[in-house]
Short mmCIF file of N, CA and C in Angstrom, two decimals:
data_model
loop_
_atom_site.label_atom_id
_atom_site.label_comp_id
_atom_site.label_asym_id
_atom_site.label_seq_id
_atom_site.Cartn_x
_atom_site.Cartn_y
_atom_site.Cartn_z
N MET A 9 120.49 156.60 43.96
CA MET A 9 119.47 157.39 43.31
C MET A 9 119.93 158.85 43.25
N ALA A 10 119.93 159.44 42.06
CA ALA A 10 120.49 160.77 41.84
C ALA A 10 119.71 161.87 42.57
N ASP A 11 118.43 161.68 42.82
CA ASP A 11 117.62 162.71 43.46
C ASP A 11 117.99 162.96 44.92
N ASP A 12 118.78 162.05 45.52
CA ASP A 12 119.15 162.24 46.91
C ASP A 12 120.46 163.01 47.07
N ARG A 13 121.04 163.48 45.96
CA ARG A 13 122.31 164.23 45.99
C ARG A 13 122.08 165.70 45.70
N ILE A 14 122.88 166.52 46.35
CA ILE A 14 122.84 167.97 46.12
C ILE A 14 124.27 168.37 45.78
N ASP A 15 124.47 168.83 44.55
CA ASP A 15 125.83 169.20 44.13
C ASP A 15 126.17 170.63 44.57
N TYR A 16 127.42 171.02 44.31
CA TYR A 16 127.90 172.33 44.76
C TYR A 16 127.06 173.48 44.19
N ALA A 17 126.66 173.37 42.92
CA ALA A 17 125.86 174.44 42.30
C ALA A 17 124.53 174.61 43.03
N GLU A 18 123.90 173.51 43.42
CA GLU A 18 122.64 173.62 44.14
C GLU A 18 122.85 174.14 45.56
N VAL A 19 123.95 173.75 46.20
CA VAL A 19 124.28 174.30 47.51
C VAL A 19 124.37 175.82 47.40
N MET A 20 125.02 176.32 46.37
CA MET A 20 125.18 177.76 46.16
C MET A 20 123.83 178.45 45.91
N ARG A 21 122.89 177.75 45.29
CA ARG A 21 121.56 178.32 45.06
C ARG A 21 120.72 178.32 46.33
N ARG A 22 120.93 177.36 47.21
CA ARG A 22 120.06 177.18 48.37
C ARG A 22 120.56 177.84 49.65
N LEU A 23 121.87 178.09 49.77
CA LEU A 23 122.41 178.72 50.97
C LEU A 23 122.95 180.11 50.63
N PRO A 24 122.73 181.08 51.49
CA PRO A 24 123.25 182.43 51.22
C PRO A 24 124.73 182.59 51.58
N HIS A 25 125.31 181.63 52.26
CA HIS A 25 126.71 181.73 52.71
C HIS A 25 127.66 181.69 51.52
N ARG A 26 128.79 182.37 51.68
CA ARG A 26 129.84 182.40 50.67
C ARG A 26 131.19 182.34 51.36
N TYR A 27 132.24 182.16 50.58
CA TYR A 27 133.59 182.13 51.13
C TYR A 27 133.83 183.38 51.97
N PRO A 28 134.40 183.24 53.12
CA PRO A 28 135.01 182.06 53.71
C PRO A 28 134.08 181.31 54.66
N PHE A 29 132.76 181.56 54.58
CA PHE A 29 131.85 181.00 55.57
C PHE A 29 130.94 179.89 55.05
N LEU A 30 131.02 179.55 53.78
CA LEU A 30 130.26 178.42 53.27
C LEU A 30 131.01 177.14 53.66
N LEU A 31 130.39 176.30 54.47
CA LEU A 31 131.07 175.14 55.04
C LEU A 31 130.46 173.81 54.62
N VAL A 32 129.71 173.81 53.52
CA VAL A 32 129.16 172.58 52.95
C VAL A 32 129.51 172.59 51.46
N ASP A 33 130.21 171.54 51.01
CA ASP A 33 130.59 171.45 49.59
C ASP A 33 129.53 170.78 48.75
N ARG A 34 128.87 169.79 49.33
CA ARG A 34 127.81 169.05 48.64
C ARG A 34 127.08 168.22 49.68
N ALA A 35 126.03 167.52 49.25
CA ALA A 35 125.28 166.68 50.19
C ALA A 35 124.78 165.44 49.47
N GLU A 36 124.47 164.43 50.28
CA GLU A 36 123.93 163.18 49.74
C GLU A 36 122.92 162.63 50.75
N ASP A 37 122.28 161.56 50.37
CA ASP A 37 121.30 160.89 51.23
C ASP A 37 120.16 161.82 51.66
N PHE A 38 119.79 162.78 50.81
CA PHE A 38 118.70 163.71 51.12
C PHE A 38 117.37 162.97 51.10
N VAL A 39 116.62 163.10 52.20
CA VAL A 39 115.24 162.61 52.27
C VAL A 39 114.43 163.79 52.78
N ALA A 40 113.53 164.31 51.95
CA ALA A 40 112.77 165.53 52.28
C ALA A 40 112.14 165.45 53.66
N GLY A 41 112.37 166.49 54.46
CA GLY A 41 111.77 166.60 55.78
C GLY A 41 112.29 165.61 56.80
N THR A 42 113.32 164.83 56.44
CA THR A 42 113.76 163.75 57.32
C THR A 42 115.26 163.78 57.64
N SER A 43 116.11 163.76 56.59
CA SER A 43 117.55 163.65 56.86
C SER A 43 118.38 164.04 55.64
N ILE A 44 119.69 164.22 55.90
CA ILE A 44 120.64 164.60 54.87
C ILE A 44 122.04 164.35 55.42
N THR A 45 123.01 164.16 54.53
CA THR A 45 124.41 164.09 54.92
C THR A 45 125.16 165.15 54.13
N GLY A 46 125.69 166.14 54.83
CA GLY A 46 126.50 167.18 54.21
C GLY A 46 127.96 166.74 54.16
N ILE A 47 128.67 167.20 53.13
CA ILE A 47 130.09 166.86 52.97
C ILE A 47 130.90 168.16 52.96
N LYS A 48 131.96 168.19 53.77
CA LYS A 48 132.89 169.33 53.78
C LYS A 48 134.30 168.76 53.64
N ASN A 49 134.99 169.17 52.59
CA ASN A 49 136.38 168.79 52.39
C ASN A 49 137.25 169.85 53.07
N VAL A 50 137.99 169.44 54.08
CA VAL A 50 138.83 170.37 54.84
C VAL A 50 140.20 170.41 54.18
N THR A 51 140.63 171.61 53.77
CA THR A 51 141.94 171.76 53.13
C THR A 51 142.84 172.65 53.98
N HIS A 52 144.13 172.56 53.70
CA HIS A 52 145.09 173.41 54.42
C HIS A 52 144.88 174.89 54.08
N ASN A 53 144.17 175.19 53.01
CA ASN A 53 143.93 176.56 52.57
C ASN A 53 142.78 177.26 53.30
N GLU A 54 142.16 176.60 54.27
CA GLU A 54 141.06 177.23 55.01
C GLU A 54 141.59 178.49 55.70
N PRO A 55 140.79 179.56 55.72
CA PRO A 55 141.29 180.84 56.25
C PRO A 55 141.56 180.84 57.75
N PHE A 56 141.04 179.88 58.49
CA PHE A 56 141.23 179.86 59.94
C PHE A 56 142.52 179.15 60.36
N PHE A 57 143.10 178.32 59.50
CA PHE A 57 144.27 177.54 59.92
C PHE A 57 145.51 178.36 60.27
N PRO A 58 145.81 179.48 59.61
CA PRO A 58 147.00 180.23 60.02
C PRO A 58 146.98 180.68 61.48
N GLY A 59 145.78 180.84 62.04
CA GLY A 59 145.68 181.26 63.43
C GLY A 59 145.22 180.17 64.38
N HIS A 60 144.86 178.98 63.84
CA HIS A 60 144.26 177.93 64.69
C HIS A 60 144.71 176.55 64.24
N PHE A 61 145.79 176.09 64.34
CA PHE A 61 147.01 176.65 64.93
C PHE A 61 148.11 176.46 63.89
N PRO A 62 149.04 177.40 63.76
CA PRO A 62 150.01 177.35 62.66
C PRO A 62 150.85 176.07 62.62
N ILE A 63 151.24 175.55 63.76
CA ILE A 63 152.11 174.37 63.78
C ILE A 63 151.30 173.07 63.76
N ASP A 64 150.12 173.08 64.35
CA ASP A 64 149.27 171.88 64.42
C ASP A 64 147.83 172.29 64.10
N PRO A 65 147.50 172.47 62.79
CA PRO A 65 146.19 173.01 62.42
C PRO A 65 145.01 172.13 62.84
N VAL A 66 144.02 172.77 63.47
CA VAL A 66 142.79 172.13 63.91
C VAL A 66 141.62 173.03 63.52
N MET A 67 140.60 172.46 62.87
CA MET A 67 139.40 173.23 62.53
C MET A 67 138.68 173.59 63.82
N PRO A 68 138.35 174.88 64.02
CA PRO A 68 137.63 175.27 65.23
C PRO A 68 136.31 174.51 65.37
N GLY A 69 136.04 174.02 66.58
CA GLY A 69 134.82 173.26 66.84
C GLY A 69 133.57 174.03 66.48
N VAL A 70 133.57 175.33 66.74
CA VAL A 70 132.39 176.13 66.44
C VAL A 70 132.08 176.11 64.94
N LEU A 71 133.10 175.96 64.10
CA LEU A 71 132.87 175.89 62.65
C LEU A 71 132.35 174.52 62.23
N ILE A 72 132.70 173.48 62.98
CA ILE A 72 132.11 172.16 62.72
C ILE A 72 130.62 172.22 63.04
N VAL A 73 130.27 172.87 64.15
CA VAL A 73 128.86 173.05 64.50
C VAL A 73 128.16 173.87 63.43
N GLU A 74 128.79 174.93 62.96
CA GLU A 74 128.21 175.75 61.88
C GLU A 74 128.00 174.92 60.62
N ALA A 75 128.94 174.04 60.30
CA ALA A 75 128.79 173.18 59.12
C ALA A 75 127.58 172.25 59.28
N MET A 76 127.35 171.74 60.50
CA MET A 76 126.14 170.93 60.75
C MET A 76 124.90 171.79 60.57
N ALA A 77 124.93 173.02 61.09
CA ALA A 77 123.78 173.92 60.98
C ALA A 77 123.50 174.25 59.51
N GLN A 78 124.54 174.50 58.72
CA GLN A 78 124.35 174.77 57.30
C GLN A 78 123.77 173.55 56.58
N THR A 79 124.18 172.36 57.00
CA THR A 79 123.62 171.14 56.42
C THR A 79 122.13 171.05 56.75
N GLY A 80 121.76 171.40 57.99
CA GLY A 80 120.34 171.44 58.37
C GLY A 80 119.58 172.48 57.55
N ALA A 81 120.19 173.63 57.32
CA ALA A 81 119.56 174.68 56.50
C ALA A 81 119.35 174.20 55.07
N LEU A 82 120.30 173.45 54.55
CA LEU A 82 120.17 172.90 53.21
C LEU A 82 118.99 171.92 53.15
N LEU A 83 118.85 171.09 54.17
CA LEU A 83 117.71 170.17 54.27
C LEU A 83 116.40 170.96 54.31
N MET A 84 116.35 172.01 55.12
CA MET A 84 115.13 172.83 55.20
C MET A 84 114.82 173.49 53.87
N SER A 85 115.84 174.10 53.25
CA SER A 85 115.65 174.82 52.00
C SER A 85 115.05 173.92 50.92
N LYS A 86 115.62 172.73 50.78
CA LYS A 86 115.12 171.82 49.73
C LYS A 86 113.78 171.21 50.12
N SER A 87 113.57 170.88 51.39
CA SER A 87 112.31 170.28 51.83
C SER A 87 111.14 171.26 51.68
N LEU A 88 111.38 172.54 52.02
CA LEU A 88 110.32 173.55 51.99
C LEU A 88 110.32 174.35 50.69
N GLU A 89 111.28 174.07 49.80
CA GLU A 89 111.47 174.84 48.56
C GLU A 89 111.53 176.34 48.87
N ILE A 90 112.43 176.71 49.76
CA ILE A 90 112.61 178.10 50.18
C ILE A 90 113.53 178.82 49.20
N SER A 91 113.13 179.99 48.79
CA SER A 91 113.96 180.85 47.94
C SER A 91 114.81 181.74 48.84
N VAL A 92 116.13 181.78 48.58
CA VAL A 92 117.00 182.62 49.42
C VAL A 92 116.72 184.10 49.24
N GLU A 93 116.04 184.45 48.16
CA GLU A 93 115.69 185.86 47.96
C GLU A 93 114.56 186.30 48.90
N GLY A 94 113.69 185.37 49.29
CA GLY A 94 112.54 185.75 50.10
C GLY A 94 112.62 185.36 51.56
N LYS A 95 113.43 184.34 51.87
CA LYS A 95 113.52 183.86 53.25
C LYS A 95 114.96 183.57 53.61
N VAL A 96 115.23 183.65 54.89
CA VAL A 96 116.54 183.29 55.42
C VAL A 96 116.31 182.25 56.51
N ILE A 97 117.20 181.27 56.59
CA ILE A 97 117.10 180.25 57.63
C ILE A 97 118.05 180.66 58.75
N LEU A 98 117.49 180.81 59.95
CA LEU A 98 118.25 181.30 61.09
C LEU A 98 118.43 180.21 62.13
N PHE A 99 119.64 180.09 62.62
CA PHE A 99 120.02 179.18 63.70
C PHE A 99 119.33 179.70 64.97
N MET A 100 118.59 178.85 65.71
CA MET A 100 117.84 179.29 66.89
C MET A 100 118.47 178.85 68.21
N SER A 101 118.92 177.59 68.25
CA SER A 101 119.45 177.08 69.52
C SER A 101 120.40 175.92 69.25
N ILE A 102 121.21 175.63 70.25
CA ILE A 102 122.11 174.49 70.18
C ILE A 102 122.28 173.93 71.58
N ASP A 103 122.26 172.62 71.66
CA ASP A 103 122.40 171.92 72.96
C ASP A 103 123.25 170.68 72.79
N GLY A 104 123.83 170.25 73.89
CA GLY A 104 124.52 168.96 73.94
C GLY A 104 125.67 168.81 72.99
N VAL A 105 126.41 169.88 72.75
CA VAL A 105 127.54 169.80 71.83
C VAL A 105 128.68 169.00 72.48
N ARG A 106 129.22 168.07 71.72
CA ARG A 106 130.36 167.28 72.18
C ARG A 106 131.34 167.14 71.01
N PHE A 107 132.61 167.30 71.32
CA PHE A 107 133.67 167.12 70.32
C PHE A 107 134.46 165.88 70.70
N ARG A 108 134.63 164.98 69.74
CA ARG A 108 135.27 163.69 70.01
C ARG A 108 136.59 163.51 69.28
N LYS A 109 136.76 164.18 68.15
CA LYS A 109 137.95 164.00 67.30
C LYS A 109 138.19 165.29 66.55
N PRO A 110 139.43 165.79 66.54
CA PRO A 110 139.69 167.04 65.82
C PRO A 110 139.65 166.86 64.30
N ALA A 111 139.25 167.91 63.61
CA ALA A 111 139.26 167.94 62.14
C ALA A 111 140.53 168.68 61.70
N ARG A 112 141.25 168.07 60.78
CA ARG A 112 142.53 168.62 60.32
C ARG A 112 142.56 168.69 58.79
N PRO A 113 143.52 169.41 58.23
CA PRO A 113 143.63 169.45 56.76
C PRO A 113 143.69 168.04 56.18
N GLY A 114 142.95 167.83 55.10
CA GLY A 114 142.89 166.54 54.45
C GLY A 114 141.70 165.69 54.88
N ASP A 115 141.05 166.08 55.98
CA ASP A 115 139.87 165.33 56.45
C ASP A 115 138.65 165.67 55.61
N GLN A 116 137.73 164.75 55.56
CA GLN A 116 136.43 164.99 54.94
C GLN A 116 135.38 164.80 56.03
N LEU A 117 134.59 165.85 56.30
CA LEU A 117 133.53 165.78 57.29
C LEU A 117 132.26 165.26 56.63
N HIS A 118 131.64 164.27 57.27
CA HIS A 118 130.34 163.76 56.84
C HIS A 118 129.37 164.14 57.96
N MET A 119 128.52 165.14 57.68
CA MET A 119 127.61 165.68 58.69
C MET A 119 126.22 165.09 58.49
N LYS A 120 125.89 164.10 59.32
CA LYS A 120 124.59 163.43 59.23
C LYS A 120 123.61 164.21 60.11
N VAL A 121 122.59 164.77 59.47
CA VAL A 121 121.61 165.59 60.18
C VAL A 121 120.23 164.96 59.99
N VAL A 122 119.54 164.76 61.12
CA VAL A 122 118.22 164.13 61.13
C VAL A 122 117.23 165.09 61.79
N VAL A 123 116.06 165.22 61.20
CA VAL A 123 115.00 166.04 61.79
C VAL A 123 114.40 165.26 62.96
N THR A 124 114.39 165.89 64.14
CA THR A 124 113.77 165.25 65.30
C THR A 124 112.37 165.79 65.56
N LYS A 125 112.09 166.99 65.04
CA LYS A 125 110.77 167.59 65.20
C LYS A 125 110.62 168.72 64.18
N GLN A 126 109.41 168.88 63.67
CA GLN A 126 109.12 170.00 62.77
C GLN A 126 107.74 170.54 63.07
N ARG A 127 107.65 171.85 63.12
CA ARG A 127 106.36 172.52 63.24
C ARG A 127 106.43 173.74 62.32
N GLY A 128 105.74 173.66 61.20
CA GLY A 128 105.76 174.75 60.22
C GLY A 128 107.17 175.00 59.71
N ASP A 129 107.65 176.24 59.89
CA ASP A 129 108.98 176.63 59.42
C ASP A 129 110.06 176.48 60.49
N ILE A 130 109.77 175.75 61.57
CA ILE A 130 110.74 175.52 62.63
C ILE A 130 111.11 174.05 62.65
N PHE A 131 112.41 173.78 62.60
CA PHE A 131 112.92 172.41 62.60
C PHE A 131 113.85 172.22 63.79
N LYS A 132 113.79 171.04 64.41
CA LYS A 132 114.77 170.62 65.40
C LYS A 132 115.54 169.46 64.80
N PHE A 133 116.85 169.45 65.05
CA PHE A 133 117.74 168.48 64.43
C PHE A 133 118.64 167.78 65.45
N ARG A 134 119.11 166.61 65.05
CA ARG A 134 120.22 165.93 65.71
C ARG A 134 121.31 165.83 64.65
N GLY A 135 122.49 166.37 64.95
CA GLY A 135 123.59 166.32 64.00
C GLY A 135 124.77 165.53 64.56
N GLU A 136 125.38 164.75 63.70
CA GLU A 136 126.59 164.03 64.05
C GLU A 136 127.56 164.17 62.89
N THR A 137 128.80 164.54 63.20
CA THR A 137 129.83 164.69 62.19
C THR A 137 130.83 163.55 62.34
N PHE A 138 131.12 162.92 61.21
CA PHE A 138 132.06 161.79 61.19
C PHE A 138 133.27 162.12 60.34
N ILE A 139 134.43 161.64 60.78
CA ILE A 139 135.67 161.71 60.02
C ILE A 139 136.19 160.29 59.94
N ASP A 140 136.40 159.78 58.73
CA ASP A 140 136.86 158.40 58.54
C ASP A 140 135.98 157.40 59.30
N GLY A 141 134.68 157.65 59.32
CA GLY A 141 133.75 156.74 59.96
C GLY A 141 133.69 156.84 61.47
N LYS A 142 134.47 157.75 62.06
CA LYS A 142 134.50 157.91 63.52
C LYS A 142 133.78 159.19 63.91
N LEU A 143 132.98 159.12 64.97
CA LEU A 143 132.25 160.29 65.45
C LEU A 143 133.23 161.37 65.89
N ALA A 144 133.11 162.56 65.30
CA ALA A 144 134.00 163.68 65.61
C ALA A 144 133.28 164.75 66.42
N ALA A 145 131.99 164.95 66.18
CA ALA A 145 131.22 165.98 66.90
C ALA A 145 129.74 165.61 66.83
N GLU A 146 129.00 166.14 67.81
CA GLU A 146 127.55 165.90 67.84
C GLU A 146 126.87 167.09 68.50
N ALA A 147 125.61 167.32 68.13
CA ALA A 147 124.85 168.43 68.70
C ALA A 147 123.38 168.28 68.36
N ASP A 148 122.54 168.86 69.21
CA ASP A 148 121.12 169.04 68.91
C ASP A 148 120.94 170.53 68.65
N PHE A 149 120.21 170.88 67.61
CA PHE A 149 120.05 172.29 67.28
C PHE A 149 118.71 172.53 66.60
N ALA A 150 118.35 173.80 66.51
CA ALA A 150 117.09 174.19 65.89
C ALA A 150 117.31 175.37 64.97
N ALA A 151 116.44 175.48 63.98
CA ALA A 151 116.50 176.59 63.02
C ALA A 151 115.09 176.93 62.57
N MET A 152 114.95 178.15 62.06
CA MET A 152 113.65 178.59 61.55
C MET A 152 113.83 179.37 60.25
N ALA A 153 112.82 179.29 59.41
CA ALA A 153 112.79 180.09 58.18
C ALA A 153 112.06 181.37 58.50
N SER A 154 112.69 182.49 58.14
CA SER A 154 112.13 183.80 58.44
C SER A 154 112.15 184.65 57.17
N THR A 155 111.20 185.55 57.06
CA THR A 155 111.16 186.47 55.92
C THR A 155 112.37 187.40 55.96
N VAL A 156 112.97 187.60 54.80
CA VAL A 156 114.11 188.52 54.70
C VAL A 156 113.61 189.94 54.89
N GLU A 157 114.24 190.65 55.80
CA GLU A 157 113.88 192.06 56.02
C GLU A 157 114.58 192.91 55.00
N GLN A 158 113.84 193.81 54.40
CA GLN A 158 114.42 194.72 53.41
C GLN A 158 115.11 195.88 54.12
N PRO A 159 116.29 196.27 53.65
CA PRO A 159 116.99 197.39 54.30
C PRO A 159 116.21 198.70 54.13
N ILE A 160 116.35 199.59 55.11
CA ILE A 160 115.73 200.91 55.03
C ILE A 160 116.53 201.74 54.03
N ARG A 161 115.83 202.40 53.13
CA ARG A 161 116.52 203.20 52.10
C ARG A 161 116.30 204.65 52.35
#
């Protein structure tokens, strides 16, 4: 069903992140207020690989967690119909992070994020990242939608 997919153009409309920090290329299996699967294609051209590590490139674990968090933000944005001009989704907490398999150039991350609790604009999630069908990382995390503060002029 086409309504459960979020293409790159919609990701760009729903998330404020941009290169080099946008870590979700597209999403599928979207169920409003319930779950989503984010997709990240890892390439050798990622800006972190020259330093992590030049001879044996590995995607930093913290960026895998960030990719799960961005997938959760995408779920929140579409579920709540949040405009990036008026609200920002902020990462609140993270627990139980485990890394099981390194992500390397050529891998495709499938970040399955499920809502475990919601109260208003606050969501709690369980995220699991898979590479080739194998669990690579997992975490419990929370995020909230907050009004964008206008800069002082």
